[in-house]
mmCIF file of C-alpha atoms and ligand atoms in Angstrom:
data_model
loop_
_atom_site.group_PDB
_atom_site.id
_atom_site.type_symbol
_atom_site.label_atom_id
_atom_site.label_comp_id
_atom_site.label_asym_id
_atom_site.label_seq_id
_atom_site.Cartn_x
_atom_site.Cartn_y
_atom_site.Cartn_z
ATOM 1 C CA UNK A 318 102.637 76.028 119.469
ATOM 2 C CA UNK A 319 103.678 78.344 116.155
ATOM 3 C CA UNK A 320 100.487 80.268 115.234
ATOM 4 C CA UNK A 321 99.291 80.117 112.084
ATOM 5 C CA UNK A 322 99.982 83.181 109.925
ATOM 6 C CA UNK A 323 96.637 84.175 107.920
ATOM 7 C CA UNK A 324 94.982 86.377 106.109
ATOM 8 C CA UNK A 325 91.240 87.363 105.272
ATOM 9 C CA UNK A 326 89.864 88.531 102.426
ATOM 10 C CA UNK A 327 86.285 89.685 103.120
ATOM 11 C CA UNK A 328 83.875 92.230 101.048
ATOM 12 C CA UNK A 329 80.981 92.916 103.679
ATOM 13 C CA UNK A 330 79.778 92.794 106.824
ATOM 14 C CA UNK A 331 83.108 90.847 108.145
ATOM 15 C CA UNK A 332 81.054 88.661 110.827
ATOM 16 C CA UNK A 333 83.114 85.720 110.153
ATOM 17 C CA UNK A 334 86.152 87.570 110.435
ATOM 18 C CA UNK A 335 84.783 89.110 113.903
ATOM 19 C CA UNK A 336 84.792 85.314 114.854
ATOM 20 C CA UNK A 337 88.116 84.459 113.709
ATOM 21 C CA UNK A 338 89.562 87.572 115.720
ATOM 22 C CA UNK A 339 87.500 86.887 119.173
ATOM 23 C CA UNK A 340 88.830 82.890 118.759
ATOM 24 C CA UNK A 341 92.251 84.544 118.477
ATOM 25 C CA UNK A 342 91.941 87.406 121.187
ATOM 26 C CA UNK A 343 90.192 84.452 123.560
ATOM 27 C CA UNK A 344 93.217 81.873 122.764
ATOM 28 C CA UNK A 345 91.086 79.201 121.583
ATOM 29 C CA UNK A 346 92.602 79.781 117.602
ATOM 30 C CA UNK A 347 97.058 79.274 117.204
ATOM 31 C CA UNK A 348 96.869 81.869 114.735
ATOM 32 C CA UNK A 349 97.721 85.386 113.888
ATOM 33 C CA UNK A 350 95.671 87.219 110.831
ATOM 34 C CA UNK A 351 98.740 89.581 109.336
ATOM 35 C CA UNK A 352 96.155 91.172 107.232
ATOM 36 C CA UNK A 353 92.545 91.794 105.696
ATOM 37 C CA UNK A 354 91.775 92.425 102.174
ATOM 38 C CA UNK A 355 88.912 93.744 101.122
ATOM 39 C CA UNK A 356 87.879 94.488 97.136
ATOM 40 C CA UNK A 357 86.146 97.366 98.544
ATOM 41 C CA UNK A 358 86.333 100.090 100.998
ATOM 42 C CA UNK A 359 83.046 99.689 101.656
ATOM 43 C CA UNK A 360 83.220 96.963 103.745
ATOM 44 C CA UNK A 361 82.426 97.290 107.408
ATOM 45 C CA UNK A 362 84.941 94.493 108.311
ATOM 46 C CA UNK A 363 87.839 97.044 107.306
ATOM 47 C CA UNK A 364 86.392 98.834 110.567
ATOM 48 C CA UNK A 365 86.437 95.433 112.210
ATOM 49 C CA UNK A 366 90.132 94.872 111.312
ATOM 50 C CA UNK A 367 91.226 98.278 112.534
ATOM 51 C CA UNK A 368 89.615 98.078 115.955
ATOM 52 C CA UNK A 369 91.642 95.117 116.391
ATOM 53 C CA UNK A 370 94.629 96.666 115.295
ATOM 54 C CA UNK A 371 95.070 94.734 112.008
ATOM 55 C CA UNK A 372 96.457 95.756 108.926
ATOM 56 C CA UNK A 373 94.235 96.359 105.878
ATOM 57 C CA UNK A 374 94.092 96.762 102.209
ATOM 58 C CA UNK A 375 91.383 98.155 99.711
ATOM 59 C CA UNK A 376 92.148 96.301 96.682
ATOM 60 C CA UNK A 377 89.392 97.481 94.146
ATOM 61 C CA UNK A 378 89.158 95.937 90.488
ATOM 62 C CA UNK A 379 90.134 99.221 88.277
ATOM 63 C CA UNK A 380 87.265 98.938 85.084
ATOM 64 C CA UNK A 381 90.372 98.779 82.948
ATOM 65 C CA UNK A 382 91.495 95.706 84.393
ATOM 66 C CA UNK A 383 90.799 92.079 83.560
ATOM 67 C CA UNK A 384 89.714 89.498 86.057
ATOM 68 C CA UNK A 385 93.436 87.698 85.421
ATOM 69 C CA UNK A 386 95.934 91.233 85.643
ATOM 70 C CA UNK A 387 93.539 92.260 89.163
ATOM 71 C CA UNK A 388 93.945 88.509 90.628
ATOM 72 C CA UNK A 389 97.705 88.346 89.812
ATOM 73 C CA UNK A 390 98.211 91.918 91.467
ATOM 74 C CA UNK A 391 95.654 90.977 94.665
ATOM 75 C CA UNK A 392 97.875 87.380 95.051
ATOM 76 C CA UNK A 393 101.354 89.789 94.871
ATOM 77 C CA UNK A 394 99.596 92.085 97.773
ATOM 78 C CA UNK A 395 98.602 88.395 99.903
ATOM 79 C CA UNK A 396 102.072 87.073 99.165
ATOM 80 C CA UNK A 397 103.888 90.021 101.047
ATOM 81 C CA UNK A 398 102.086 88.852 104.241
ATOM 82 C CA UNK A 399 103.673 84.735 103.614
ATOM 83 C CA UNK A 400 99.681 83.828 104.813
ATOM 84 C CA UNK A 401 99.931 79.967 105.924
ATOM 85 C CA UNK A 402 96.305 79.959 105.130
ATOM 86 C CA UNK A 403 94.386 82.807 102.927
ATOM 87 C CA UNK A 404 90.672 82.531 104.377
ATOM 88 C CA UNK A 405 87.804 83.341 101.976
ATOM 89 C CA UNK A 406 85.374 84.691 104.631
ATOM 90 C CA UNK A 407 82.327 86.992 103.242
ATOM 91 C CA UNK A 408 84.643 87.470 100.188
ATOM 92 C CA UNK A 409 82.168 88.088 97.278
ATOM 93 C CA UNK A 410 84.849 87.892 94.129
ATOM 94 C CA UNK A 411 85.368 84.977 92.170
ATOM 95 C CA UNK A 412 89.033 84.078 92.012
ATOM 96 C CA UNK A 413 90.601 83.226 88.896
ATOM 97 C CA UNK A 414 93.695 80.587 88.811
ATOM 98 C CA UNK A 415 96.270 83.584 88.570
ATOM 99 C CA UNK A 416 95.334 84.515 92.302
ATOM 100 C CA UNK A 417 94.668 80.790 93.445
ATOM 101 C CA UNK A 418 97.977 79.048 91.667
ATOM 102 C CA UNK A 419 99.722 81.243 94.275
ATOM 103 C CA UNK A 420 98.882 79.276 97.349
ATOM 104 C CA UNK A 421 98.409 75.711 96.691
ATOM 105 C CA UNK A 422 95.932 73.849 99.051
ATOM 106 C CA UNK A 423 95.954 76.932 101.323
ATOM 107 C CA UNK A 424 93.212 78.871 100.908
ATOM 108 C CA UNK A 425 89.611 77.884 102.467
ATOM 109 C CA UNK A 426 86.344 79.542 101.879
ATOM 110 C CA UNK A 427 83.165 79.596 103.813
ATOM 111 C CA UNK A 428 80.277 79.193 101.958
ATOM 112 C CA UNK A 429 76.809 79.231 103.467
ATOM 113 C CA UNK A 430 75.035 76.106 101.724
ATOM 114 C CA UNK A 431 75.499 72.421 102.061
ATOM 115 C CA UNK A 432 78.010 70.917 99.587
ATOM 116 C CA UNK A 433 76.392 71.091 95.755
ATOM 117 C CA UNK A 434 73.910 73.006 96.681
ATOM 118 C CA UNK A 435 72.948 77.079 95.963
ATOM 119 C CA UNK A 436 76.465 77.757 94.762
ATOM 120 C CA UNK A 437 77.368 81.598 94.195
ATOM 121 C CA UNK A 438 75.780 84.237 95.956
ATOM 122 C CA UNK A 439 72.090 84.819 98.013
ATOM 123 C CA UNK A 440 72.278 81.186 98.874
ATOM 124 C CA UNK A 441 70.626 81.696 102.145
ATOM 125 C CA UNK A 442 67.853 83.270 100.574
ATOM 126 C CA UNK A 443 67.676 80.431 98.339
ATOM 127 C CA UNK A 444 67.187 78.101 100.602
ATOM 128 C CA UNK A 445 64.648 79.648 102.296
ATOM 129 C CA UNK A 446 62.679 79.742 98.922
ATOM 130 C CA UNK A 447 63.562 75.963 98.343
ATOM 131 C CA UNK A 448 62.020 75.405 101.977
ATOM 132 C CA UNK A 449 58.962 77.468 101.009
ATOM 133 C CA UNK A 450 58.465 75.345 97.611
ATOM 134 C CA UNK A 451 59.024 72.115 99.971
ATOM 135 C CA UNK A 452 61.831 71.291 98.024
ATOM 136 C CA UNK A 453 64.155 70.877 100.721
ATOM 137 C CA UNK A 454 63.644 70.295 104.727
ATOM 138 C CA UNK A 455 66.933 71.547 105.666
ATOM 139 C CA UNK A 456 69.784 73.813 104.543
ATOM 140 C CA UNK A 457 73.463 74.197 106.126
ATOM 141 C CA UNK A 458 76.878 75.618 106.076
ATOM 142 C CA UNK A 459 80.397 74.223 104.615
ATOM 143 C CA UNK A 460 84.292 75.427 104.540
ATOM 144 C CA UNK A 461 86.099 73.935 101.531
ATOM 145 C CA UNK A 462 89.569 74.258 99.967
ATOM 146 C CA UNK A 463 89.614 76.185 96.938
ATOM 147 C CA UNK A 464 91.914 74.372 94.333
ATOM 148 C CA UNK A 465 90.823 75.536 90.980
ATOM 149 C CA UNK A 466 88.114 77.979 89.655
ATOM 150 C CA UNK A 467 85.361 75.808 90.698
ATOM 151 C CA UNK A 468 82.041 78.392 92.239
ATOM 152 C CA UNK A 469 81.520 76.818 96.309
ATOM 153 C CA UNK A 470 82.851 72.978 95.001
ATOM 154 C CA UNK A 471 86.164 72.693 96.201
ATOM 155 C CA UNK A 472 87.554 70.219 98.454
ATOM 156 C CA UNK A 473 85.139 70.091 101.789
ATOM 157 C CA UNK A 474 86.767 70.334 105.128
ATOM 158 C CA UNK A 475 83.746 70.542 107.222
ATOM 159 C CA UNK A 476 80.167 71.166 107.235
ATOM 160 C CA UNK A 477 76.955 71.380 109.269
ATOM 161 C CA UNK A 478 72.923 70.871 108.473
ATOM 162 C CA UNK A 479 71.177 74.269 109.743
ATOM 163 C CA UNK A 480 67.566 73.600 110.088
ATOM 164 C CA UNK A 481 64.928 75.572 109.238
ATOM 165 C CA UNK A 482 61.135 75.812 110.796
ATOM 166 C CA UNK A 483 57.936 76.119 108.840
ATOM 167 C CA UNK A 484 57.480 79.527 110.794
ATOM 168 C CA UNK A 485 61.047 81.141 110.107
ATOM 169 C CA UNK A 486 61.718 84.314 108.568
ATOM 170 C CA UNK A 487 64.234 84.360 105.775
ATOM 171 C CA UNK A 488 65.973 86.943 108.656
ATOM 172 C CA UNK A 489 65.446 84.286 110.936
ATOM 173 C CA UNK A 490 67.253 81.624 109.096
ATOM 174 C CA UNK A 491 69.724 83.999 107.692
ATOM 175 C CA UNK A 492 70.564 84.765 111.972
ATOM 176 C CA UNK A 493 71.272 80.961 112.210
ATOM 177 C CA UNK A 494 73.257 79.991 109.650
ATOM 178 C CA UNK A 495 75.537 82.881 110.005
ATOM 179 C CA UNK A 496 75.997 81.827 113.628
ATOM 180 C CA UNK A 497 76.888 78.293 112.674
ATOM 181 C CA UNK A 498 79.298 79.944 109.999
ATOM 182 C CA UNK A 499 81.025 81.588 113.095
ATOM 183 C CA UNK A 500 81.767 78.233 114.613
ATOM 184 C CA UNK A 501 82.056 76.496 111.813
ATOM 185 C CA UNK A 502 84.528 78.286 110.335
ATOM 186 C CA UNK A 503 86.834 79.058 113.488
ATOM 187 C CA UNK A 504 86.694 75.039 114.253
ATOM 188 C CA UNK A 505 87.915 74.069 111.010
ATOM 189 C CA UNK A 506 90.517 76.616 110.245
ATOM 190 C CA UNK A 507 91.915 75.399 113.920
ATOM 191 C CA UNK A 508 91.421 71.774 112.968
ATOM 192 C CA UNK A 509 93.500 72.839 109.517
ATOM 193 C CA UNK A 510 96.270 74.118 111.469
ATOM 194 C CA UNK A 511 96.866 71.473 113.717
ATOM 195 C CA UNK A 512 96.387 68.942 110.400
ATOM 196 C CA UNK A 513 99.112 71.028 108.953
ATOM 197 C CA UNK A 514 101.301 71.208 112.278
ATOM 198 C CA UNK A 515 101.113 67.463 112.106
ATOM 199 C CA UNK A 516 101.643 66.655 108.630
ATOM 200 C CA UNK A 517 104.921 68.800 108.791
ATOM 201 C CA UNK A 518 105.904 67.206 112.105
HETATM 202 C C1 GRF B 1263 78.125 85.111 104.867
HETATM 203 O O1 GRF B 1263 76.996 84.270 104.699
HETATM 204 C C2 GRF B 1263 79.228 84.641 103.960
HETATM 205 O O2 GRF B 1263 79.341 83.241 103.881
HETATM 206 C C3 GRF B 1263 78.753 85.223 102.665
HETATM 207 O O3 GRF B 1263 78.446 86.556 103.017
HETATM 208 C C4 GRF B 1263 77.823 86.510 104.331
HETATM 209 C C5 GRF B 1263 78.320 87.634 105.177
HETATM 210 O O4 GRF B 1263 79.556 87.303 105.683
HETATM 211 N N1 GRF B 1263 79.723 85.126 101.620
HETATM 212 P P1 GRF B 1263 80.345 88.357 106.644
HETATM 213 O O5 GRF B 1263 79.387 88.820 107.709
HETATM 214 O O6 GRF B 1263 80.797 89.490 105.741
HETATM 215 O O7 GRF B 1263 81.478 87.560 107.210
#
């Protein structure tokens, strides 16, 4: 089976990019991540990447840049690597269409929140509060295609309902969604891939 080439662009943490490389070092994930991009060098996924032996890029937004010039120079860096799939994972920019025009239908994005709901960022947190205000009884997780400069509305490719429990912390909830983003998110790039594999077959 060809493994999928890929790269991840990630601005924190890089959890979900420690999942995609243990599916890949573990053989359960066809794929091969040429590189991770971060928009700051203070992510600790760069460290993540390098213990792994990946390549990495710090590609910070210079103050005298506009959102357009930085996305078209970010998309020139990703194009080098010819990424099958660019995965949004922890990646805390939004993209504007002179980054996303550049790979049609190929890049995906995690997004902790069930489709439509608590787009943009703290979502989890949000949540929680909407639990608290018994406004909702359940919260969730979703990977989507990102086609156009739509905030966490693109496309969905999968998603999951995280529950939550009237005595949960918001560290508590924040602990299980981020595990079901680890799964989540390796299942559905794989199932992408092998959609792809078949579609070109
Ligand atoms: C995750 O909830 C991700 O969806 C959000 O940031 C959190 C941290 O992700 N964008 P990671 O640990 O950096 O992968």
């Amino acid at each position: 089976m060809k493994k999928a080439s890929l790269v991840v662009m990630i601005s924190g943490n890089g959890s979900n990019l420690q999942a995609i490389i243990d599916a890949i070092q573990a053989k359960n994930l066809p794929a091969e991540i040429k590189a991770v991009i971060s928009n700051t060098r203070e992510a600790y996924g760069l460290e993540r990447a390098k213990q792994a032996g990946i390549p990495t890029t710090i590609k910070a937004k210079r103050k005298d840049q506009d959102r357009e010039q930085y996305d078209a120079e970010l998309a020139d860096i990703v194009k080098t690597h010819q990424p099958d799939f660019v995965i949004l994972a922890g990646w805390m920019r939004i993209l504007t269409m002179s980054f996303i025009s550049a790979f049609p239908n190929r890049i995906i994005n995690l997004h902790p929140a069930l489709p439509g709901t608590f787009p943009g960022v703290h979502a989890i947190e949000r949540a929680w509060q909407a639990y608290q205000n018994k406004e909702i009884s359940h919260t969730g997780v979703m990977v989507h295609l990102v086609p156009d400069e739509g905030v966490d509305l693109g496309p969905v490719l999968a998603q999951k309902v995280v529950d939550i429990y009237p005595k949960d912390t918001l560290e508590d909830l924040e602990k299980r969604v981020h595990h079901c983003e680890h799964e989540l998110l390796v299942e559905t790039i794989h199932k992408t891939i092998l959609q792809t594999e078949e579609n070109n077959a």
